[in-house]
């Protein structure tokens, strides 16, 4: 077999079980693809030795007949996951040299299922960004380009390295995390599939914390079936995360029948934004038609507090971040600034954090500090938490009316050029998350899948939002939409 | 609501991030842009609405109050920028 790196998880799993291919061969194929893709800057810590050892163990396990679906599958891991003995620095200078003594629960589960780690993937610093440009490693590059234009585009963020790596077939799949859209927006920008499960489905233990009430891990894959297979391996109760759900994890892949007859899909009118490109509106209308043709009932719904989701997010997420990132003090791990004569512990904290955090992280930590400070806590933080309750209630009311899932665009545009937003107000960058952030605030599952291309040949994504804990049903709706959309395009190799 | 240079300086101090004096005006302006955006929340009617504590209604799990961890001094110190004699080392704290 050639081009083994281009296989899906499902395709590789079936070939492994039949003995047509070994995990070692799959892994070598991916390692070669990674070696040839330095220009994408997707992998930032390569672990070929770990990968080859894991592949060998996986091959033995497959031979013995004990092979879960992820066994022998080479994946990439976002740099936000702590991986034992392997650099894990959240794309920040402040975690330079940090090598965890422990393994995150999600990667533990993936490795227990036999998955093979090829290396760590680029991202925005501490997952704060929508373009990968805040990374200490420099931006990851989107393998897609505009037709007839060699300008480098963003793969999105924060899971930009994961998205670029999967789209360019450097790995079969990758882990991502999503606090405001960080799995779904990059998936849309690179023509791949990504799901953020219900808050509490995946353990957050061992994932560098950004905003703990919003953070969720999820898979980034080449199609919906792969998302179902990989999500299965990542989910489950973990006593080490007090917000981890004790619910059983259903068989997500078994739910993929493609039959959505009788399902009700809501179209939220507030997601028609002023100034939204006609191509996005057209794609959304096309998605609506495809679901209707597949037998779903389409209803228009209202989510009246949608416009307040972004400002709510930009209070809550920085507030939680300012608290979570207080731990980076130059004492226990990572970077410590060189101190001058007479510098005490306060100077050590202040210099370490000024030199160790990038500008976007500093900005958010300080905004968070401000909204939590005496006199402003009620006006900003408590008010935002109340509006968050209203945003969640909007969704609950839609679901109570019998809506099974909600269809929206994933992003308000296709991938933009690296550097194009440099001079923009930070708020302009935040608008990337306008369709995704509501889902995190309400704790719901959301999946993005590629559904078409814009006039410049760039992929565009549609998002489906499901009821809490209804990932199986949501993935099946996504599967039906995937079949109808028939998007199989790949970027032309230039790297 | 407008943030002046003095407030920006105080916030930086609270966040323990050193910001040089000449960078403070730009920082204050950035804060004002972001807070201007957040200001929209003031127009929402939140009367009688409880602030969200947990997005998923669930009781905080409890366990028996047993020691379940420990004896990992070397691992705990392994990543420290400066560790001596089994402790984290920092600049002098007490004058």
Coordinates of C-alpha atoms in Angstrom, one line a residue:
Chain A
X1 CA 0.0 0.0 0.0
X2 CA 1.2 3.5 -0.7
X3 CA 0.5 6.8 0.9
X4 CA -0.5 5.2 4.2
X5 CA -0.5 8.5 5.9
X6 CA -3.5 9.5 3.7
X7 CA -5.7 6.7 5.3
X8 CA -8.6 7.5 7.6
X9 CA -8.7 5.9 11.1
X10 CA -11.4 3.5 9.9
X11 CA -9.5 2.6 6.8
X12 CA -6.3 2.0 8.7
X13 CA -8.1 0.1 11.4
X14 CA -9.6 -2.3 8.9
X15 CA -6.3 -2.8 7.1
X16 CA -4.5 -3.4 10.3
X17 CA -7.0 -6.0 11.4
X18 CA -6.8 -7.8 8.1
X19 CA -3.0 -7.8 8.3
X20 CA -2.6 -5.7 5.1
X21 CA -0.5 -3.2 6.9
X22 CA 1.4 -2.8 10.1
X23 CA 1.3 0.1 12.6
X24 CA 5.1 0.4 12.0
X25 CA 4.5 1.0 8.3
X26 CA 1.7 3.5 9.0
X27 CA 3.9 5.3 11.5
X28 CA 6.9 5.4 9.1
X29 CA 4.7 6.8 6.4
X30 CA 3.5 9.6 8.7
X31 CA 7.0 10.3 10.1
X32 CA 8.2 10.7 6.5
X33 CA 5.3 13.1 5.7
X34 CA 6.2 15.1 8.8
X35 CA 9.8 15.3 7.8
X36 CA 8.8 16.7 4.4
X37 CA 6.3 19.3 5.9
X38 CA 8.6 21.6 7.9
X39 CA 7.1 24.5 6.0
X40 CA 3.7 23.9 7.7
X41 CA 5.2 24.3 11.2
X42 CA 2.5 22.0 12.4
X43 CA 4.6 19.6 14.5
X44 CA 6.7 21.4 17.1
X45 CA 8.1 18.5 19.2
X46 CA 8.6 15.4 17.2
X47 CA 8.6 12.0 19.1
X48 CA 9.6 9.4 16.4
X49 CA 11.2 7.1 19.0
X50 CA 8.1 7.1 21.2
X51 CA 6.0 6.5 18.0
X52 CA 8.0 3.6 16.8
X53 CA 8.0 1.9 20.2
X54 CA 4.2 2.4 20.5
X55 CA 3.7 1.1 16.9
X56 CA 5.7 -2.0 17.7
X57 CA 3.6 -2.7 20.8
X58 CA 0.4 -2.0 18.8
X59 CA 1.5 -4.5 16.1
X60 CA 2.0 -7.2 18.8
X61 CA -1.4 -6.4 20.3
X62 CA -3.1 -6.5 16.9
X63 CA -1.5 -9.9 16.3
X64 CA -2.7 -11.2 19.6
X65 CA -6.3 -10.3 18.5
X66 CA -6.8 -7.7 21.2
X67 CA -7.1 -4.5 19.1
X68 CA -9.4 -1.6 20.0
X69 CA -10.2 0.7 17.1
X70 CA -7.4 3.2 17.9
X71 CA -4.8 0.5 18.2
X72 CA -1.8 1.3 16.0
X73 CA -3.3 4.6 14.7
X74 CA -0.6 7.4 14.4
X75 CA -1.9 10.7 15.8
X76 CA -0.7 14.1 16.7
X77 CA -1.2 15.7 20.1
X78 CA -1.9 19.3 20.7
X79 CA 0.9 20.9 22.8
X80 CA -1.7 21.8 25.5
X81 CA -1.9 18.1 26.6
X82 CA 0.7 17.1 29.3
X83 CA 2.6 14.1 28.0
X84 CA 4.9 12.3 30.3
X85 CA 8.6 12.8 29.5
X86 CA 7.7 14.8 26.4
X87 CA 7.9 18.7 26.2
X88 CA 4.4 20.2 26.8
X89 CA 4.6 23.9 26.8
X90 CA 1.2 25.2 25.5
X91 CA 3.1 27.1 22.9
X92 CA 4.3 29.5 25.6
X93 CA 7.8 30.7 26.5
X94 CA 6.8 30.5 30.1
X95 CA 6.7 26.7 29.9
X96 CA 10.0 26.4 28.1
X97 CA 11.7 23.2 29.1
X98 CA 8.7 21.8 31.0
X99 CA 8.6 18.0 30.8
X100 CA 5.6 16.6 32.7
X101 CA 6.1 13.8 35.1
X102 CA 2.6 12.7 34.4
X103 CA 0.2 12.0 31.4
X104 CA -3.1 13.7 30.8
X105 CA -6.2 11.5 31.1
X106 CA -7.2 11.9 27.5
X107 CA -3.8 10.9 26.2
X108 CA -3.6 8.1 28.7
X109 CA -6.9 6.7 27.4
X110 CA -5.7 7.1 23.8
X111 CA -2.4 5.3 24.5
X112 CA -4.3 2.6 26.5
X113 CA -6.3 2.1 23.3
X114 CA -3.1 1.6 21.4
X115 CA -2.8 5.0 19.7
X116 CA 0.7 6.1 18.5
X117 CA 2.0 9.6 19.2
X118 CA 4.0 11.2 16.4
X119 CA 4.7 14.4 18.3
X120 CA 3.2 17.6 19.7
X121 CA 1.3 20.1 17.6
X122 CA 1.5 23.8 17.3
X123 CA -1.3 26.1 18.7
X124 CA -1.9 29.6 19.9
X125 CA -0.2 30.4 23.2
X126 CA -2.3 28.9 26.0
X127 CA -5.0 28.3 23.4
X128 CA -5.7 32.0 23.3
X129 CA -6.1 33.0 19.6
X130 CA -7.9 32.2 16.4
X131 CA -5.0 32.2 13.9
X132 CA -2.1 30.4 15.6
X133 CA -0.1 33.6 15.4
X134 CA 0.3 33.9 19.2
X135 CA 2.4 30.7 19.3
X136 CA 6.0 31.0 20.6
X137 CA 6.9 28.6 17.8
X138 CA 5.6 30.9 15.1
X139 CA 2.4 30.3 13.3
X140 CA 1.4 27.0 11.8
X141 CA 0.6 27.3 8.1
X142 CA -2.6 26.2 6.4
X143 CA -1.9 23.6 3.7
X144 CA -4.7 25.3 1.7
X145 CA -4.0 28.3 -0.5
X146 CA -6.2 30.6 -2.4
X147 CA -6.4 29.7 -6.1
X148 CA -3.4 31.2 -8.0
X149 CA -2.1 32.9 -4.8
X150 CA 0.9 31.7 -2.8
X151 CA 0.1 33.9 0.2
X152 CA 0.4 31.9 3.5
X153 CA -3.0 31.5 5.2
X154 CA -3.8 30.7 8.8
X155 CA -5.0 27.2 9.7
X156 CA -7.1 28.9 12.4
X157 CA -6.7 28.6 16.1
X158 CA -6.1 27.7 18.6
X159 CA -5.8 24.1 17.4
X160 CA -4.1 25.3 14.2
X161 CA -1.2 22.8 14.2
X162 CA -3.7 19.9 14.7
X163 CA -5.8 21.1 11.8
X164 CA -2.9 21.7 9.4
X165 CA -1.4 18.3 10.3
X166 CA -4.6 16.4 9.6
X167 CA -5.5 18.3 6.5
X168 CA -2.0 17.7 5.1
X169 CA -2.1 14.0 6.0
X170 CA 0.9 14.2 8.4
X171 CA -1.1 12.1 10.8
X172 CA -4.4 10.2 10.6
X173 CA -6.0 12.4 13.3
X174 CA -5.1 14.7 16.1
X175 CA -6.3 15.9 19.5
X176 CA -7.6 19.4 19.9
X177 CA -9.2 21.5 22.6
X178 CA -12.0 24.0 22.3
X179 CA -12.7 26.9 24.7
X180 CA -14.5 29.2 22.3
X181 CA -14.2 27.4 18.9
X182 CA -10.6 26.2 18.9
X183 CA -11.5 22.8 17.4
X184 CA -14.3 23.9 15.1
X185 CA -12.9 27.1 13.5
X186 CA -9.5 25.5 12.5
X187 CA -11.4 22.4 11.3
X188 CA -13.5 24.7 9.0
X189 CA -10.5 26.6 7.8
X190 CA -8.7 23.4 6.7
X191 CA -11.5 21.2 5.3
X192 CA -11.5 18.7 8.1
X193 CA -14.0 17.5 10.8
X194 CA -13.8 18.4 14.5
X195 CA -16.1 17.9 17.4
X196 CA -16.2 19.6 20.8
X197 CA -18.2 17.2 23.0
X198 CA -20.6 18.2 25.9
X199 CA -18.8 19.8 28.8
X200 CA -17.8 17.0 31.1
X201 CA -17.5 14.3 28.4
X202 CA -13.7 14.4 28.2
X203 CA -11.6 14.7 31.3
X204 CA -9.7 18.0 31.6
X205 CA -7.0 16.5 33.9
X206 CA -3.5 17.1 32.6
X207 CA -4.7 19.6 29.9
X208 CA -3.1 23.0 30.5
X209 CA -6.0 25.0 31.8
X210 CA -7.2 28.2 30.0
X211 CA -10.9 28.7 31.1
X212 CA -11.9 25.7 33.1
X213 CA -15.7 26.2 32.8
X214 CA -15.4 26.2 29.0
X215 CA -12.4 24.0 28.1
X216 CA -13.1 20.6 26.4
X217 CA -10.9 18.3 24.4
X218 CA -12.1 16.6 21.2
X219 CA -10.8 14.9 18.1
X220 CA -9.9 16.5 14.8
X221 CA -10.2 14.0 12.0
X222 CA -10.6 13.4 8.2
X223 CA -14.3 12.5 8.4
X224 CA -17.2 12.1 10.7
X225 CA -16.7 8.3 11.2
X226 CA -13.2 8.9 12.4
X227 CA -14.5 11.6 14.8
X228 CA -16.9 9.1 16.3
X229 CA -14.1 6.4 16.7
X230 CA -11.6 8.8 18.2
X231 CA -14.1 10.6 20.5
X232 CA -15.1 7.2 21.9
X233 CA -11.5 6.6 23.0
X234 CA -11.2 10.1 24.5
X235 CA -14.4 10.2 26.6
X236 CA -15.3 8.7 30.0
X237 CA -15.5 9.4 33.6
X238 CA -12.4 10.5 35.4
X239 CA -12.3 11.0 39.2
X240 CA -9.4 13.4 38.8
X241 CA -11.7 15.9 37.1
X242 CA -14.5 17.0 39.4
X243 CA -16.6 18.1 36.4
X244 CA -16.2 14.8 34.6
X245 CA -19.5 13.2 33.8
X246 CA -20.3 9.8 35.3
X247 CA -22.5 8.9 32.4
X248 CA -21.8 5.9 30.3
X249 CA -20.2 6.5 26.8
X250 CA -22.4 5.2 24.0
X251 CA -20.9 3.5 20.9
X252 CA -20.6 6.6 18.7
X253 CA -19.6 4.8 15.5
X254 CA -22.6 2.4 15.8
X255 CA -24.9 5.4 15.7
X256 CA -23.8 6.4 12.2
X257 CA -26.7 5.1 10.2
X258 CA -27.1 8.2 8.1
X259 CA -30.9 8.0 8.7
X260 CA -32.1 11.3 10.0
X261 CA -35.7 11.0 8.9
X262 CA -38.0 12.6 11.4
X263 CA -35.3 14.6 13.1
X264 CA -35.9 18.3 13.7
X265 CA -33.2 20.8 12.7
X266 CA -33.3 24.3 14.0
X267 CA -32.0 27.3 12.0
X268 CA -31.4 30.2 14.4
X269 CA -32.3 33.5 12.8
X270 CA -29.8 35.5 15.0
X271 CA -26.9 33.8 13.2
X272 CA -27.7 35.8 10.1
X273 CA -25.0 38.5 10.9
X274 CA -24.8 41.8 9.2
X275 CA -22.0 41.8 6.7
X276 CA -21.7 38.1 6.5
X277 CA -20.3 37.0 3.1
X278 CA -23.0 35.8 0.6
X279 CA -21.0 32.6 0.1
X280 CA -21.5 31.7 3.8
X281 CA -25.2 32.4 3.6
X282 CA -25.4 30.3 0.4
X283 CA -23.6 27.4 2.1
X284 CA -25.8 27.6 5.1
X285 CA -28.9 27.5 2.9
X286 CA -27.4 24.6 1.0
X287 CA -26.9 22.7 4.2
X288 CA -30.5 23.3 5.2
X289 CA -31.7 21.9 1.9
X290 CA -29.4 18.8 2.2
X291 CA -30.8 18.0 5.6
X292 CA -34.3 18.5 4.4
X293 CA -33.7 16.2 1.4
X294 CA -32.4 13.6 3.9
X295 CA -35.8 13.6 5.6
X296 CA -35.2 16.1 8.5
X297 CA -37.8 18.7 9.4
X298 CA -36.4 22.2 9.3
X299 CA -37.7 24.9 11.6
X300 CA -36.7 28.4 12.2
X301 CA -35.8 29.1 15.8
X302 CA -34.7 32.1 17.8
X303 CA -31.7 32.3 20.2
X304 CA -32.3 35.9 21.3
X305 CA -29.1 36.4 23.4
X306 CA -26.7 35.3 20.7
X307 CA -25.3 38.8 20.2
X308 CA -24.2 38.9 23.8
X309 CA -22.2 35.6 23.6
X310 CA -18.9 37.1 22.6
X311 CA -18.9 39.9 25.2
X312 CA -19.9 37.3 27.8
X313 CA -17.1 35.1 26.7
X314 CA -14.6 37.9 26.8
X315 CA -15.4 38.5 30.5
X316 CA -15.6 34.9 31.7
X317 CA -12.7 33.4 29.7
X318 CA -10.1 36.0 30.7
X319 CA -11.4 36.0 34.3
X320 CA -10.8 32.2 34.6
X321 CA -7.6 32.5 32.7
X322 CA -6.2 35.2 35.0
X323 CA -6.8 32.8 37.9
X324 CA -5.5 29.7 36.1
X325 CA -2.4 31.4 34.8
X326 CA -1.5 32.7 38.3
X327 CA 0.4 29.4 38.7
X328 CA 3.1 30.5 36.3
X329 CA 5.3 32.3 38.7
X330 CA 8.8 31.1 37.9
X331 CA 9.0 29.0 41.0
X332 CA 7.8 25.5 40.3
X333 CA 8.3 24.9 36.5
X334 CA 9.2 26.6 33.3
X335 CA 10.8 29.9 32.7
X336 CA 12.3 32.2 35.3
X337 CA 13.6 35.7 34.3
X338 CA 17.2 36.6 35.1
X339 CA 17.1 38.9 38.1
X340 CA 19.0 42.0 38.8
X341 CA 20.9 42.9 41.9
X342 CA 18.4 43.6 44.7
X343 CA 15.5 42.1 43.0
X344 CA 13.1 40.3 45.4
X345 CA 10.3 37.8 44.8
X346 CA 7.8 40.4 43.5
X347 CA 10.3 41.5 40.8
X348 CA 10.9 37.8 40.0
X349 CA 7.1 37.3 39.4
X350 CA 6.7 40.4 37.4
X351 CA 9.7 40.0 35.2
X352 CA 9.1 36.3 34.7
X353 CA 5.5 36.8 33.6
X354 CA 6.3 39.9 31.4
X355 CA 9.1 37.9 29.6
X356 CA 7.3 34.5 29.6
X357 CA 3.8 35.4 28.4
X358 CA 3.2 36.8 24.9
X359 CA 1.2 39.9 24.4
X360 CA -2.3 38.3 23.8
X361 CA -1.9 36.2 27.0
X362 CA -0.8 39.3 29.0
X363 CA -3.8 41.2 27.6
X364 CA -6.3 38.5 28.6
X365 CA -4.7 38.0 32.0
X366 CA -4.9 41.7 32.8
X367 CA -8.5 42.0 31.4
X368 CA -9.4 39.1 33.6
X369 CA -7.7 40.6 36.6
X370 CA -9.6 43.9 36.0
X371 CA -13.1 42.3 35.7
X372 CA -12.5 40.3 38.9
X373 CA -11.1 43.3 40.9
X374 CA -12.9 44.9 43.7
X375 CA -15.7 47.2 42.5
X376 CA -16.0 45.6 39.1
X377 CA -16.8 42.0 40.0
X378 CA -20.5 42.5 40.1
X379 CA -20.7 44.9 37.1
X380 CA -18.7 42.6 34.8
X381 CA -18.1 39.1 36.1
X382 CA -21.4 38.4 37.8
X383 CA -23.3 40.1 35.1
X384 CA -21.6 37.9 32.5
X385 CA -22.4 34.8 34.4
X386 CA -26.1 35.9 34.4
X387 CA -26.1 36.5 30.7
X388 CA -24.4 33.1 30.3
X389 CA -27.4 31.6 32.1
X390 CA -29.7 33.3 29.6
X391 CA -27.7 32.0 26.6
X392 CA -28.0 28.5 27.9
X393 CA -31.7 29.0 28.5
X394 CA -32.1 30.1 24.8
X395 CA -30.8 26.7 23.8
X396 CA -32.9 24.8 26.4
X397 CA -36.1 26.5 25.1
X398 CA -35.2 25.5 21.5
X399 CA -34.6 21.9 22.5
X400 CA -37.8 21.9 24.6
X401 CA -39.7 22.7 21.4
X402 CA -38.5 19.5 19.9
X403 CA -35.3 20.6 18.1
X404 CA -32.8 17.8 17.9
X405 CA -29.9 19.8 16.5
X406 CA -29.1 23.3 15.2
X407 CA -27.4 24.1 11.9
X408 CA -25.2 27.2 11.6
X409 CA -22.1 28.2 9.6
X410 CA -18.9 27.4 11.6
X411 CA -17.1 30.7 10.8
X412 CA -18.0 34.1 9.3
X413 CA -15.3 33.7 6.6
X414 CA -12.9 31.3 5.0
X415 CA -9.2 31.2 6.2
X416 CA -7.6 34.6 6.2
X417 CA -4.0 35.4 5.4
X418 CA -1.3 35.3 8.1
X419 CA -0.5 38.8 9.2
X420 CA -3.8 40.3 7.8
X421 CA -5.2 40.9 11.2
X422 CA -2.0 42.2 12.8
X423 CA -3.1 45.8 12.8
X424 CA -6.7 45.0 13.6
X425 CA -8.3 45.7 17.0
X426 CA -8.2 42.5 19.1
X427 CA -12.0 42.5 19.0
X428 CA -11.9 42.0 15.2
X429 CA -10.0 38.7 15.8
X430 CA -12.5 37.7 18.5
X431 CA -15.3 37.9 15.9
X432 CA -14.0 34.6 14.4
X433 CA -15.6 32.8 17.3
X434 CA -19.1 34.4 16.9
X435 CA -20.9 31.2 15.8
X436 CA -18.9 28.8 18.0
X437 CA -18.6 30.5 21.3
X438 CA -22.3 30.1 22.3
X439 CA -21.8 26.3 22.3
X440 CA -19.0 26.5 24.9
X441 CA -21.0 28.9 27.1
X442 CA -24.0 26.5 27.0
X443 CA -21.8 23.4 27.5
X444 CA -23.2 21.8 24.4
X445 CA -21.7 19.4 21.9
X446 CA -20.8 21.0 18.5
X447 CA -19.3 19.5 15.4
X448 CA -17.9 21.3 12.3
X449 CA -17.6 19.5 9.0
X450 CA -16.5 20.7 5.5
X451 CA -19.4 21.4 3.3
X452 CA -18.2 23.4 0.4
X453 CA -15.6 25.9 -0.9
X454 CA -15.6 29.7 -1.5
X455 CA -14.9 31.4 -4.8
X456 CA -11.1 31.3 -4.1
X457 CA -11.2 27.5 -3.6
X458 CA -10.9 27.5 0.2
X459 CA -12.9 25.1 2.3
X460 CA -15.9 26.3 4.3
X461 CA -17.5 24.5 7.3
X462 CA -21.0 24.0 8.7
X463 CA -21.6 23.5 12.4
X464 CA -24.2 21.3 14.0
X465 CA -25.0 21.9 17.6
X466 CA -26.6 19.0 19.7
X467 CA -28.4 18.5 22.9
X468 CA -26.3 17.8 26.0
X469 CA -24.8 14.3 26.0
X470 CA -26.4 13.6 22.5
X471 CA -23.1 13.3 20.7
X472 CA -24.2 10.0 19.1
X473 CA -27.3 11.6 17.5
X474 CA -25.3 14.7 16.6
X475 CA -22.6 12.7 14.8
X476 CA -25.2 10.8 12.9
X477 CA -26.8 14.0 11.7
X478 CA -23.3 15.2 10.8
X479 CA -22.7 11.9 8.9
X480 CA -25.9 12.4 6.9
X481 CA -24.8 16.0 6.0
X482 CA -21.3 14.7 5.1
X483 CA -22.8 12.2 2.7
X484 CA -25.0 14.8 1.1
X485 CA -22.2 17.5 0.9
X486 CA -19.8 15.0 -0.6
X487 CA -16.7 17.1 0.2
X488 CA -13.6 15.1 -0.5
X489 CA -11.2 17.8 -1.6
X490 CA -7.6 17.9 -0.3
X491 CA -5.2 20.8 -0.5
X492 CA -2.7 20.7 -3.4
X493 CA 0.7 19.8 -2.1
X494 CA 3.1 22.8 -2.2
X495 CA 5.1 22.2 0.9
Chain B
X1 CA -16.2 53.6 31.7
X2 CA -12.8 54.6 30.8
X3 CA -9.4 53.2 32.0
X4 CA -6.7 55.7 32.7
X5 CA -3.0 55.1 32.8
X6 CA -3.0 54.8 36.6
X7 CA -5.7 52.1 36.5
X8 CA -3.8 50.2 33.8
X9 CA -0.7 50.4 36.0
X10 CA -2.6 49.1 39.0
X11 CA -4.1 46.2 37.0
X12 CA -0.6 45.2 35.7
X13 CA 0.6 45.2 39.3
X14 CA -2.3 43.1 40.5
X15 CA -1.6 40.6 37.6
X16 CA 2.1 40.6 38.5
X17 CA 3.1 41.5 35.0
X18 CA 5.8 44.2 34.6
X19 CA 4.7 46.8 32.1
X20 CA 7.1 49.7 31.4
X21 CA 5.8 53.2 31.9
X22 CA 6.0 54.1 28.2
X23 CA 3.8 51.0 27.3
X24 CA 1.0 52.0 29.7
X25 CA -0.9 54.5 27.4
X26 CA -1.2 51.8 24.7
X27 CA -2.3 49.2 27.3
X28 CA -4.9 51.6 28.7
X29 CA -6.3 52.1 25.1
X30 CA -6.5 48.4 24.5
X31 CA -8.3 47.9 27.8
X32 CA -10.8 50.6 26.7
X33 CA -11.4 48.9 23.4
X34 CA -12.1 45.5 25.0
X35 CA -14.2 47.0 27.8
X36 CA -16.1 49.0 25.3
X37 CA -17.0 45.7 23.6
X38 CA -18.0 44.1 26.9
X39 CA -20.1 47.1 27.9
X40 CA -22.9 45.8 25.7
X41 CA -23.8 43.4 28.6
X42 CA -25.1 46.3 30.6
X43 CA -28.2 46.5 28.2
X44 CA -29.3 42.9 29.0
X45 CA -32.1 42.5 31.5
X46 CA -30.8 40.1 34.0
X47 CA -33.4 40.7 36.8
X48 CA -34.0 37.5 38.7
X49 CA -31.4 35.5 36.8
X50 CA -29.0 33.5 38.8
X51 CA -25.3 33.7 37.8
X52 CA -24.2 30.4 36.3
X53 CA -22.1 28.3 38.6
X54 CA -21.9 25.1 36.7
X55 CA -23.0 24.6 33.0
X56 CA -24.0 21.0 33.8
X57 CA -26.3 20.6 36.8
X58 CA -24.3 18.2 39.0
X59 CA -23.4 18.0 42.6
X60 CA -19.7 18.3 43.4
X61 CA -18.5 14.8 43.9
X62 CA -17.0 13.9 47.3
X63 CA -14.7 11.2 48.4
X64 CA -13.4 9.8 51.7
X65 CA -10.9 12.1 53.2
X66 CA -7.9 9.8 52.8
X67 CA -4.4 10.5 51.8
X68 CA -4.2 9.3 48.1
X69 CA -1.0 11.0 47.0
X70 CA 2.5 11.9 48.2
X71 CA 6.1 10.8 48.4
X72 CA 6.9 12.4 45.1
X73 CA 9.4 15.0 46.1
X74 CA 11.8 14.4 43.3
X75 CA 9.1 14.5 40.7
X76 CA 7.5 17.6 42.1
X77 CA 10.9 19.4 42.0
X78 CA 12.0 17.9 38.7
X79 CA 10.9 20.9 36.6
X80 CA 11.8 23.7 39.0
X81 CA 14.1 26.5 37.7
X82 CA 15.9 26.4 41.0
X83 CA 15.6 23.6 43.6
X84 CA 18.0 23.1 46.5
X85 CA 18.0 20.5 49.3
X86 CA 14.5 19.3 48.5
X87 CA 13.0 22.8 48.3
X88 CA 12.0 25.3 45.7
X89 CA 14.5 28.1 45.9
X90 CA 13.4 31.8 45.5
X91 CA 14.9 35.2 46.1
X92 CA 14.9 36.4 49.7
X93 CA 11.3 37.1 50.8
X94 CA 11.7 38.4 54.3
X95 CA 13.9 41.5 54.9

